[in-house]
Coordinates of C-alpha atoms and ligand atoms in Angstrom, one line a residue:
M1 CA 28.0 -34.2 -0.4
Y2 CA 28.0 -35.0 2.7
T3 CA 24.5 -35.4 5.2
L4 CA 24.3 -34.8 9.2
Y5 CA 21.6 -36.5 10.7
Y6 CA 20.8 -34.2 14.4
S7 CA 18.9 -32.7 16.9
P8 CA 18.6 -29.3 18.0
G9 CA 21.4 -28.8 20.8
A10 CA 22.8 -32.3 21.1
C11 CA 26.7 -33.4 20.4
S12 CA 26.0 -33.4 16.5
L13 CA 26.4 -29.7 17.0
A14 CA 30.1 -30.2 17.1
I15 CA 30.1 -32.1 13.8
H16 CA 28.0 -29.4 12.2
T17 CA 30.2 -26.6 13.4
L18 CA 32.8 -28.6 11.8
L19 CA 31.1 -29.0 9.1
I20 CA 30.4 -25.0 8.5
E21 CA 33.8 -24.7 9.2
S22 CA 34.8 -27.0 6.5
D23 CA 32.8 -25.0 3.7
Q24 CA 32.1 -28.3 1.9
P25 CA 28.6 -29.0 0.3
F26 CA 25.9 -30.7 3.8
D27 CA 22.5 -31.4 4.2
V28 CA 21.1 -31.8 7.6
V29 CA 18.6 -33.7 8.8
N30 CA 16.5 -33.4 12.3
K31 CA 16.1 -36.8 13.6
N32 CA 13.2 -35.2 15.4
D33 CA 11.1 -35.1 12.1
L34 CA 12.7 -38.9 10.8
E35 CA 8.8 -41.5 11.2
D36 CA 12.1 -44.0 12.2
F37 CA 15.6 -42.7 12.5
S38 CA 16.3 -46.8 13.8
T39 CA 17.0 -47.1 9.3
I40 CA 19.9 -45.6 10.1
T41 CA 20.5 -46.7 13.3
P42 CA 19.7 -48.9 15.5
L43 CA 21.7 -47.0 18.5
G44 CA 19.1 -44.1 17.9
A45 CA 22.1 -41.5 18.7
V46 CA 22.7 -38.8 16.9
P47 CA 24.8 -37.5 15.4
V48 CA 24.6 -40.0 12.1
L49 CA 27.4 -38.6 9.3
K50 CA 26.6 -39.9 6.3
I51 CA 30.0 -40.0 3.4
G52 CA 28.6 -41.3 0.2
N53 CA 27.6 -44.0 0.9
E54 CA 28.9 -44.7 4.4
L55 CA 27.2 -44.1 7.8
I56 CA 29.9 -43.1 10.2
R57 CA 27.7 -43.7 14.2
E58 CA 30.3 -42.3 16.5
G59 CA 31.0 -38.4 16.7
A60 CA 34.7 -38.1 17.5
A61 CA 35.4 -40.2 14.2
Q62 CA 33.9 -38.1 13.0
A63 CA 35.5 -34.9 14.0
L64 CA 38.4 -36.8 13.4
Y65 CA 37.6 -37.3 10.3
L66 CA 36.7 -34.1 8.6
I67 CA 39.7 -32.9 10.1
E68 CA 41.8 -34.3 8.7
K69 CA 39.7 -34.9 4.7
H70 CA 39.6 -31.2 4.8
D71 CA 42.9 -29.9 7.0
L72 CA 40.7 -27.8 9.0
D73 CA 42.9 -25.5 11.3
L74 CA 41.2 -27.5 14.9
L75 CA 44.0 -30.3 16.3
P76 CA 48.5 -29.5 16.1
K77 CA 50.2 -31.3 13.7
A78 CA 49.7 -34.8 13.9
G79 CA 52.6 -37.0 15.4
S80 CA 53.3 -34.1 17.8
P81 CA 53.0 -35.0 21.5
D82 CA 51.2 -31.3 22.1
R83 CA 48.4 -33.3 19.0
A84 CA 48.6 -36.8 21.5
K85 CA 47.5 -33.7 24.4
A86 CA 44.4 -32.3 22.2
L87 CA 43.3 -36.3 21.3
E88 CA 43.7 -37.0 25.2
W89 CA 41.5 -33.6 25.8
L90 CA 38.6 -34.6 23.2
L91 CA 38.0 -38.0 24.2
F92 CA 37.9 -36.3 27.9
G93 CA 34.9 -34.3 26.0
N94 CA 33.9 -37.4 24.2
A95 CA 33.9 -40.0 26.7
T96 CA 34.6 -38.5 29.7
M97 CA 31.8 -35.2 30.8
H98 CA 29.3 -36.7 27.8
P99 CA 28.3 -39.0 30.1
A100 CA 27.9 -37.1 32.4
Y101 CA 25.2 -35.6 30.6
S102 CA 24.2 -38.2 29.8
K103 CA 23.6 -40.0 33.5
M104 CA 21.4 -36.9 34.2
F105 CA 19.3 -37.3 30.9
F106 CA 18.6 -41.2 31.6
S107 CA 17.8 -40.4 35.1
L108 CA 15.6 -37.2 34.1
R109 CA 13.6 -39.7 31.3
A110 CA 14.2 -43.7 33.9
I111 CA 13.3 -41.9 37.1
S112 CA 9.6 -41.6 37.6
D113 CA 9.3 -40.5 41.4
E114 CA 10.8 -36.3 42.0
A115 CA 13.0 -37.1 45.2
S116 CA 15.3 -39.7 44.0
R117 CA 14.9 -38.5 40.1
H118 CA 16.7 -35.0 41.9
E119 CA 18.8 -36.5 44.1
A120 CA 20.1 -38.9 41.1
L121 CA 20.4 -35.8 39.4
Q122 CA 21.6 -34.2 41.7
V123 CA 25.1 -36.3 42.5
A124 CA 25.3 -36.2 38.7
A125 CA 26.1 -33.3 38.7
G126 CA 28.2 -33.3 41.3
V127 CA 30.3 -35.1 39.2
A128 CA 30.2 -32.7 35.6
G129 CA 31.3 -30.8 38.7
K130 CA 33.9 -32.2 39.8
L131 CA 34.6 -32.3 35.2
W132 CA 34.3 -28.4 34.7
A133 CA 36.8 -27.6 37.6
L134 CA 39.6 -29.9 35.9
V135 CA 38.9 -28.1 32.2
D136 CA 38.6 -24.6 34.4
K137 CA 42.3 -25.5 36.0
Q138 CA 43.5 -26.0 32.7
L139 CA 42.0 -22.4 31.1
A140 CA 44.0 -20.3 34.3
K141 CA 46.8 -20.8 32.1
T142 CA 45.5 -21.5 28.4
R143 CA 42.9 -19.6 25.8
F144 CA 41.8 -22.8 25.4
V145 CA 42.1 -26.1 26.9
T146 CA 44.8 -27.4 24.2
G147 CA 46.6 -23.9 24.3
D148 CA 46.0 -20.6 22.8
K149 CA 44.3 -22.1 20.0
L150 CA 41.1 -22.7 19.9
S151 CA 41.0 -26.8 18.9
V152 CA 37.9 -29.2 18.4
A153 CA 37.7 -30.3 22.2
D154 CA 36.9 -26.6 23.1
I155 CA 34.0 -27.3 20.6
M156 CA 32.8 -30.7 21.8
L157 CA 32.8 -29.1 25.8
A158 CA 30.7 -25.8 25.3
V159 CA 28.4 -28.0 22.8
Y160 CA 27.8 -30.3 26.2
A161 CA 28.7 -27.2 28.8
N162 CA 24.5 -26.2 27.4
W163 CA 23.0 -29.1 28.9
G164 CA 23.3 -28.1 32.1
G165 CA 19.6 -25.4 31.9
Y166 CA 18.2 -28.7 31.0
F167 CA 17.9 -29.7 35.1
D168 CA 17.0 -28.2 37.8
V169 CA 20.5 -28.3 39.6
D170 CA 22.9 -26.1 39.8
I171 CA 26.4 -27.6 36.8
P172 CA 28.9 -25.1 38.4
L173 CA 31.4 -23.4 35.2
G174 CA 34.0 -21.1 37.0
A175 CA 35.6 -18.2 35.7
N176 CA 38.2 -19.2 33.3
V177 CA 35.6 -21.9 31.5
R178 CA 33.6 -19.6 31.5
R179 CA 35.9 -17.1 29.0
M180 CA 36.0 -20.5 27.5
L181 CA 33.1 -20.7 26.0
A182 CA 31.5 -17.3 25.1
E183 CA 34.7 -16.9 22.8
V184 CA 33.6 -20.8 21.3
S185 CA 29.6 -19.8 20.9
A186 CA 31.1 -16.4 19.3
W187 CA 33.3 -18.2 17.3
P188 CA 31.4 -18.4 13.3
S189 CA 31.3 -21.3 12.4
F190 CA 29.7 -22.7 16.1
A191 CA 27.7 -18.9 16.2
K192 CA 25.9 -20.4 12.8
A193 CA 25.1 -23.8 13.2
L194 CA 23.2 -22.5 16.4
A195 CA 21.7 -20.5 14.6
A196 CA 20.3 -23.0 12.0
E197 CA 19.4 -24.8 14.5
G198 CA 17.6 -22.5 16.1
V199 CA 19.6 -23.2 19.5
E200 CA 20.1 -20.8 22.3
Y201 CA 23.7 -20.5 23.6
R202 CA 23.2 -19.4 28.1
A203 CA 26.1 -21.5 29.5
A204 CA 28.8 -18.9 29.3
A205 CA 26.8 -16.4 31.1
Ligands
GSH1 N1 29.5 -41.6 22.0 C1 28.3 -41.4 21.4 C2 26.9 -40.6 21.9 C3 26.1 -39.9 21.4 C4 24.9 -39.9 22.0 O1 25.1 -40.0 23.2 N2 24.3 -38.6 21.6 C5 22.9 -38.4 22.0 C6 22.9 -37.1 22.1 S1 24.0 -35.5 22.6 C7 21.2 -39.0 21.8 O2 21.1 -38.6 20.7 N3 20.7 -39.5 22.8 C8 19.5 -40.1 22.1 C9 19.9 -41.9 22.9 O3 20.9 -42.2 22.9 O4 18.9 -42.3 22.6 C10 29.0 -40.5 20.4 O5 29.7 -39.5 21.2 O6 28.6 -39.7 19.0

């Protein structure tokens, strides 16, 4: 039995999707419903996945664990060069694209002067836009970032893309990116996770 600590639409949505896909029993706890989330994690960040008595705190670790444990068809064969490429995309999402958005959320929270906040958001949006251009270039060649098959990297990227709506700056997404986002957001496990969290998917429009 798993327990996922999440926040609606946050990066925990990718783990929620994988739990649904794994067809295993799990509970979800919205961190906003807890009096003191710091008792679960001193970092204060979702996702946290409880596996038995163990709390696992990094989304990429949780994703890789669930894929391996339940043999989910969301990464190429272990040990293959295709797997290395897919892991590169997974970490591009988790460790490069996600932080670009984290800077924007930080700017929203930390900069009270409106003009300075807007300036910081524009700079960060420019960085995110350049990263999405790389994704678009790949998707001009392949249906999903790692080839013809959906992978966990596409799921993570689709989660981050939907955060653009939080900011009053433009983060351009290319036509190939939007095509991939439309496919991922309609994928049954992703759509079920969105519905369970009460989140509307707008990034593919
Ligand atoms: N490296 C962490 C990042 C987690 C993270 O930044 N989570 C965000 C939501 S997407 C969060 O909970 N932020 C709230 C906070 O840091 O206070 C992971 O990939 O799991």
